[in-house]
XYZ file of C-alpha atoms in Angstrom:
434
model
C 0.000 0.000 0.000
C 1.123 3.564 -0.625
C 3.598 2.542 -3.310
C 3.935 4.665 -6.426
C 2.583 3.158 -9.614
C 4.003 4.121 -13.015
C 1.897 4.376 -16.148
C 3.069 0.967 -17.308
C 1.755 -0.558 -14.063
C -1.894 0.367 -14.743
C -2.482 -2.610 -17.030
C -0.858 -4.960 -14.506
C -3.133 -3.588 -11.786
C -6.190 -4.113 -14.011
C -5.238 -7.685 -14.864
C -4.319 -8.624 -11.293
C -7.568 -7.554 -9.606
C -11.203 -7.502 -10.772
C -12.471 -3.976 -11.386
C -14.829 -4.202 -8.423
C -11.961 -4.922 -6.044
C -9.529 -2.189 -7.180
C -8.704 0.162 -4.312
C -9.127 3.911 -4.611
C -6.186 5.708 -6.170
C -4.939 9.283 -6.436
C -3.931 10.433 -9.931
C -1.562 13.365 -10.377
C -1.400 14.986 -13.817
C 1.648 16.528 -15.455
C 0.032 19.963 -15.204
C -0.561 19.584 -11.465
C -4.253 18.643 -11.381
C -5.043 15.865 -8.895
C -7.909 13.354 -8.923
C -8.324 11.995 -5.380
C -9.930 8.721 -4.316
C -11.000 7.572 -7.770
C -11.454 3.998 -8.935
C -10.257 2.708 -12.297
C -13.209 1.368 -14.291
C -11.679 0.424 -17.631
C -8.659 1.057 -19.806
C -7.818 1.494 -23.487
C -4.426 1.805 -25.136
C -4.417 5.574 -24.680
C -6.897 6.331 -21.878
C -8.190 5.144 -18.545
C -11.721 5.706 -17.235
C -12.095 6.481 -13.532
C -15.046 7.260 -11.286
C -14.912 9.417 -8.136
C -16.810 9.061 -4.876
C -19.769 11.047 -6.261
C -20.150 8.747 -9.265
C -18.738 11.310 -11.745
C -16.820 9.599 -14.568
C -13.598 10.972 -16.068
C -11.613 9.748 -19.069
C -7.901 10.597 -18.761
C -5.132 10.280 -21.327
C -2.241 8.147 -20.094
C 0.465 10.380 -21.532
C -0.804 13.254 -19.348
C -0.479 11.287 -16.082
C 2.557 11.960 -13.892
C 1.942 9.301 -11.270
C -0.748 7.145 -9.672
C -0.716 6.547 -5.942
C -2.741 3.709 -4.464
C -4.647 5.028 -1.452
C -4.493 3.294 1.875
C -7.788 1.685 2.941
C -9.935 3.502 5.494
C -9.877 0.738 8.104
C -9.097 0.599 11.819
C -5.596 -0.872 12.316
C -5.190 -4.001 14.338
C -3.465 -3.399 17.685
C -0.605 -5.761 18.432
C 0.461 -3.986 21.623
C -1.172 -2.689 24.783
C -4.531 -1.301 23.672
C -4.631 1.062 26.661
C -1.828 3.136 25.109
C -3.252 6.297 23.479
C -2.834 6.121 19.691
C -4.494 9.382 18.617
C -7.643 9.804 16.549
C -8.478 6.837 14.332
C -10.836 7.369 11.361
C -13.788 5.002 11.484
C -14.467 2.940 8.377
C -17.084 4.343 5.999
C -20.167 2.142 5.773
C -21.028 0.810 2.341
C -24.262 2.808 2.277
C -22.639 6.098 3.304
C -23.913 9.213 1.546
C -21.722 10.653 -1.225
C -19.408 13.527 -0.392
C -21.247 15.878 -2.800
C -24.917 16.051 -3.780
C -25.120 18.384 -6.777
C -22.985 19.284 -9.766
C -23.836 22.973 -10.203
C -23.107 24.955 -13.354
C -24.036 28.576 -14.058
C -23.346 30.656 -17.141
C -24.233 33.981 -18.746
C -25.343 33.958 -22.391
C -26.530 36.466 -24.966
C -28.973 34.013 -26.600
C -29.959 30.343 -26.640
C -31.112 27.749 -29.152
C -32.844 24.372 -29.244
C -33.194 22.162 -32.331
C -33.124 25.091 -34.749
C -35.289 27.394 -32.629
C -33.983 30.658 -31.217
C -35.217 30.800 -27.612
C -34.769 34.478 -26.733
C -33.342 36.754 -29.436
C -36.103 36.474 -32.043
C -38.795 37.043 -29.432
C -36.827 40.049 -28.171
C -36.821 41.466 -31.725
C -40.618 41.186 -31.979
C -41.035 42.773 -28.554
C -38.746 45.724 -29.327
C -39.729 46.178 -32.964
C -36.260 45.473 -34.379
C -35.168 43.383 -37.354
C -34.255 39.719 -36.969
C -30.464 39.393 -36.973
C -27.655 36.906 -36.340
C -26.478 38.289 -32.968
C -28.776 39.358 -30.129
C -28.241 40.833 -26.684
C -30.991 38.867 -24.989
C -28.907 38.150 -21.890
C -29.999 35.380 -19.562
C -28.603 33.226 -16.751
C -28.485 29.451 -17.124
C -28.394 27.331 -13.966
C -27.903 23.571 -14.349
C -28.013 21.049 -11.516
C -27.020 17.413 -11.950
C -27.833 15.056 -9.073
C -24.725 13.178 -7.859
C -24.458 9.922 -5.969
C -27.079 8.085 -8.034
C -26.334 4.585 -9.306
C -23.992 4.914 -12.277
C -26.604 4.221 -15.022
C -29.026 6.917 -13.805
C -28.799 10.598 -14.758
C -31.138 13.272 -13.386
C -30.787 17.002 -13.930
C -32.523 20.370 -14.165
C -31.654 23.405 -16.277
C -33.237 26.821 -15.714
C -32.912 29.703 -18.188
C -33.850 33.052 -16.652
C -33.772 36.270 -18.752
C -31.934 39.156 -17.111
C -33.650 41.865 -19.187
C -36.864 42.448 -21.144
C -38.787 40.385 -18.591
C -41.560 42.879 -17.908
C -44.519 43.531 -20.163
C -44.328 46.583 -22.395
C -46.391 48.367 -25.014
C -47.377 46.382 -28.087
C -44.835 47.714 -30.590
C -46.498 51.135 -31.092
C -49.862 49.618 -31.973
C -52.929 51.637 -30.953
C -55.517 49.448 -29.250
C -58.724 49.882 -27.321
C -57.982 46.719 -25.278
C -54.734 44.815 -24.587
C -54.246 42.296 -27.369
C -56.941 43.896 -29.489
C -56.724 44.800 -33.184
C -54.329 47.491 -34.356
C -56.197 50.786 -34.751
C -53.327 52.949 -35.961
C -55.402 53.699 -39.055
C -57.532 56.022 -36.896
C -54.484 58.218 -36.467
C -54.059 58.388 -40.243
C -57.699 59.421 -40.640
C -57.232 62.111 -38.023
C -54.293 63.612 -39.940
C -56.172 63.370 -43.256
C -59.364 65.021 -42.015
C -57.868 67.378 -39.453
C -60.347 66.019 -36.905
C -59.563 63.595 -34.104
C -61.233 60.306 -35.043
C -60.825 58.506 -31.687
C -60.799 58.955 -27.914
C -57.117 59.093 -26.879
C -58.065 57.855 -23.419
C -59.535 54.722 -24.974
C -57.417 54.057 -28.073
C -53.733 54.106 -27.112
C -50.628 51.949 -26.804
C -51.265 49.244 -24.231
C -48.978 46.892 -22.405
C -48.855 43.305 -23.646
C -47.590 40.064 -22.143
C -44.490 40.171 -24.288
C -41.709 39.757 -21.729
C -39.036 37.123 -22.349
C -39.904 33.692 -20.961
C -38.258 31.607 -18.258
C -37.502 28.034 -19.322
C -37.138 24.882 -17.229
C -35.576 21.787 -18.805
C -35.996 18.534 -16.835
C -34.196 15.390 -17.956
C -34.045 11.853 -16.598
C -31.969 9.225 -18.411
C -30.860 5.628 -17.970
C -27.640 4.341 -19.577
C -27.008 0.672 -20.317
C -23.468 -0.310 -21.297
C -22.918 -3.222 -23.696
C -20.196 -4.379 -26.057
C -22.154 -2.697 -28.838
C -21.949 0.645 -27.078
C -23.966 2.519 -24.471
C -27.727 2.653 -25.036
C -29.766 5.393 -23.330
C -33.450 6.062 -22.770
C -35.302 8.730 -20.856
C -37.427 11.855 -20.896
C -36.922 15.560 -21.548
C -39.596 18.047 -20.495
C -39.495 21.758 -21.312
C -41.712 24.195 -19.395
C -41.929 27.898 -20.216
C -43.939 30.635 -18.536
C -45.821 31.500 -21.705
C -49.128 33.244 -20.865
C -50.891 30.251 -22.424
C -48.627 27.820 -20.484
C -46.633 25.560 -22.732
C -44.956 22.230 -21.958
C -43.014 20.229 -24.493
C -42.220 16.614 -23.731
C -39.813 14.301 -25.529
C -39.130 10.580 -25.295
C -35.371 10.385 -25.852
C -33.398 7.339 -26.963
C -29.692 7.358 -27.727
C -26.611 5.337 -28.554
C -22.956 6.046 -27.867
C -20.712 4.161 -30.278
C -17.952 1.886 -28.917
C -15.581 2.911 -31.727
C -13.917 6.145 -32.868
C -13.494 7.131 -29.221
C -11.346 10.078 -30.283
C -14.467 11.669 -31.817
C -16.855 10.440 -29.103
C -19.746 9.867 -31.584
C -23.270 9.812 -30.136
C -26.649 9.460 -31.839
C -30.011 10.297 -30.287
C -33.660 10.726 -31.283
C -35.955 13.256 -29.588
C -39.527 12.058 -30.114
C -42.224 14.666 -29.456
C -44.994 13.153 -27.365
C -46.984 15.987 -25.746
C -49.901 17.741 -27.433
C -48.998 21.430 -27.204
C -49.880 24.158 -29.732
C -53.102 22.281 -30.490
C -51.154 19.223 -31.608
C -49.405 21.092 -34.420
C -46.012 19.532 -33.758
C -47.088 16.284 -32.095
C -45.247 13.297 -33.525
C -42.190 15.255 -34.617
C -38.839 13.452 -34.506
C -35.446 15.107 -34.376
C -32.452 12.885 -35.125
C -29.235 14.261 -33.633
C -25.628 13.268 -34.256
C -22.928 14.621 -31.930
C -19.146 14.410 -32.212
C -16.637 16.009 -29.853
C -13.085 15.725 -28.607
C -11.500 17.090 -25.444
C -7.904 18.192 -25.859
C -5.573 18.199 -22.819
C -7.809 15.853 -20.801
C -7.120 16.026 -17.099
C -5.219 19.299 -17.422
C -6.202 22.593 -15.822
C -6.678 24.147 -19.276
C -8.772 22.157 -21.754
C -10.270 22.771 -25.200
C -13.330 20.908 -26.475
C -14.635 21.429 -30.008
C -17.958 19.737 -30.795
C -20.517 19.541 -33.568
C -24.223 18.641 -33.463
C -26.313 18.005 -36.575
C -30.093 17.714 -36.263
C -32.596 16.407 -38.820
C -36.312 17.086 -38.290
C -39.034 14.770 -39.586
C -42.737 15.722 -39.620
C -41.934 19.195 -38.329
C -45.557 20.254 -38.714
C -48.555 17.948 -39.013
C -50.122 20.310 -41.550
C -47.162 20.934 -43.838
C -45.228 17.754 -42.863
C -41.864 19.408 -43.454
C -38.543 17.592 -43.249
C -34.959 18.718 -43.366
C -31.828 19.633 -41.447
C -33.058 21.595 -38.432
C -29.653 22.814 -37.297
C -25.905 22.415 -37.669
C -24.463 23.622 -34.381
C -20.687 23.826 -33.862
C -19.310 24.780 -30.432
C -15.831 25.578 -29.141
C -15.412 25.447 -25.370
C -12.397 26.496 -23.293
C -12.098 25.264 -19.692
C -9.706 26.577 -17.049
C -10.193 24.792 -13.778
C -13.807 25.342 -12.775
C -14.440 28.137 -15.292
C -15.405 27.881 -18.955
C -16.121 29.980 -22.037
C -17.920 28.653 -25.119
C -18.533 30.165 -28.550
C -21.584 28.751 -30.363
C -23.191 28.969 -33.772
C -26.527 27.613 -35.002
C -26.938 27.237 -38.762
C -30.510 26.601 -39.934
C -29.925 24.759 -43.183
C -33.681 24.417 -43.816
C -35.280 27.748 -42.839
C -38.666 26.512 -44.111
C -38.860 24.442 -40.892
C -39.352 27.644 -38.892
C -41.352 29.457 -41.596
C -44.698 29.205 -39.809
C -46.905 31.254 -37.515
C -45.691 29.466 -34.373
C -41.968 30.184 -34.699
C -42.200 33.480 -36.623
C -45.729 34.870 -36.124
C -47.476 36.435 -39.103
C -47.568 40.085 -38.015
C -47.717 41.737 -41.449
C -50.563 43.367 -43.323
C -51.087 40.138 -45.271
C -50.842 36.608 -43.820
C -47.874 34.501 -44.878
C -49.220 32.448 -47.780
C -45.893 30.784 -48.674
C -44.581 28.680 -45.802
C -41.614 27.400 -47.794
C -39.926 30.549 -49.126
C -37.879 31.250 -45.970
C -39.331 34.771 -45.718
C -41.024 36.310 -42.699
C -42.176 39.740 -41.549
C -39.482 42.109 -40.299
C -40.755 43.259 -36.865
C -39.310 46.742 -37.420
C -41.634 47.221 -40.441
C -44.848 45.915 -38.943
C -46.296 48.529 -36.567
C -46.286 52.210 -35.761
C -47.332 55.372 -37.567
C -44.202 55.482 -39.772
C -44.832 52.014 -41.196
C -48.547 52.756 -41.520
C -47.744 55.824 -43.639
C -45.266 53.943 -45.876
C -47.654 51.010 -46.402
C -50.538 53.329 -47.295
C -48.324 55.181 -49.773
C -47.196 51.918 -51.393
C -50.750 50.616 -51.599
C -51.893 53.762 -53.386
C -49.528 53.071 -56.299
C -51.869 50.459 -57.788
C -55.507 49.433 -57.693
C -54.678 45.782 -58.451
C -54.954 43.780 -55.164
C -52.204 41.363 -56.261
C -49.826 44.202 -57.068
C -50.639 45.940 -53.771
C -49.889 42.758 -51.867
C -46.632 42.161 -53.735
C -45.443 45.702 -53.004
C -46.366 45.565 -49.309
C -44.811 42.110 -48.862
C -41.634 43.324 -50.558
C -41.442 46.174 -48.033
C -42.305 44.178 -44.916
C -40.627 40.823 -45.449
C -37.064 39.736 -44.701
C -35.259 36.411 -45.006
C -35.351 34.187 -41.920
C -31.907 34.377 -40.341
C -29.885 31.283 -41.264
C -27.010 31.716 -38.782
C -27.225 32.785 -35.125
C -24.170 33.371 -32.879
C -24.084 33.221 -29.092
C -21.656 32.574 -26.244
C -21.603 31.176 -22.703
C -19.273 32.123 -19.857
C -19.575 30.451 -16.466
C -18.330 27.954 -13.914
C -18.978 24.422 -12.631
C -18.636 23.263 -9.025
C -19.741 20.390 -6.801
C -21.680 21.094 -3.611
């Protein structure tokens, strides 16, 4: 006990004892990082997999390990001399059912926007609220708090993720629309009539801008998964529920199945299917499947400074039960830098098939004319939808022709913009165990 093990001795240790009987070890990395009281689970030619007392699994490259020290067992020594002689404090053995040292893996980060399967969660709603154009970079700042439960049996994973906007939470006026009731029809035309006739055509105490429930939403992601390891790879199954404080109350539920391949470990390939099972939005998206392929690689494993590039590709099937659209929902590369407990990540979401979000649910039809082409990748620019300025421009354009089709074409040309294909966002935060 207490002897120093070299890298070449790991395989001998594995072969000599069954995995279940290997004692806890302390691993010291070349860069100074130390993994204490971990147990070796399995080994490849280049890596070893260890698990700590909380059940958290690490994969460590052998060439980054400086030394491995086998820990002494926490047992009461046998006394071979007079037991009445004081020997100092002796640590009692830990019972097999002792609680884990930590309970929660906590991660918090600040972001300027967020995405899920090709949907922008905050920025595009912020644009509609503030009457600005859709763009590729938003300042819809929010705080993400993730909690993973530790100490569960190794196959079980349970976690929560909360996304809480830090601005634009409160309700505000409805983008310069004049209304007699909150959420009522736009009556800006009465202002135009007043200017044209020189006589006030409405009661300003009754018809005015009114506050709407257009604050940014809080999101709660709940996930519960079970992993089953086999020689054909690791198979997973579980649930993902998404709650948001939409005024109409929305919950999305997915039945998730996945597979982690036993080969190409350098790329860490994983495949999963998110199957929509809850009947929200009147059943519009019920039955949708999203197939997701993930590859990633962590450079400098076990070191204080680490770099992890990753790529996720999603393919949506039966995106809408009316239009039954299919296509690549998102191509999402990510580059994450870790330094100790802190991390920074740069993200991009590329919507290769913008027609998947060309509908009234993702990009509401807020123009003069309803969106009659749900496959052209065009939507209404929020900055050209409401207010007296836009009302004046639209009326002027409409007066250029008496042909309804020409009027519509001119107004649509003014109001529409292409759905943004690429969205950029970042995360900066930390991860600790408590």
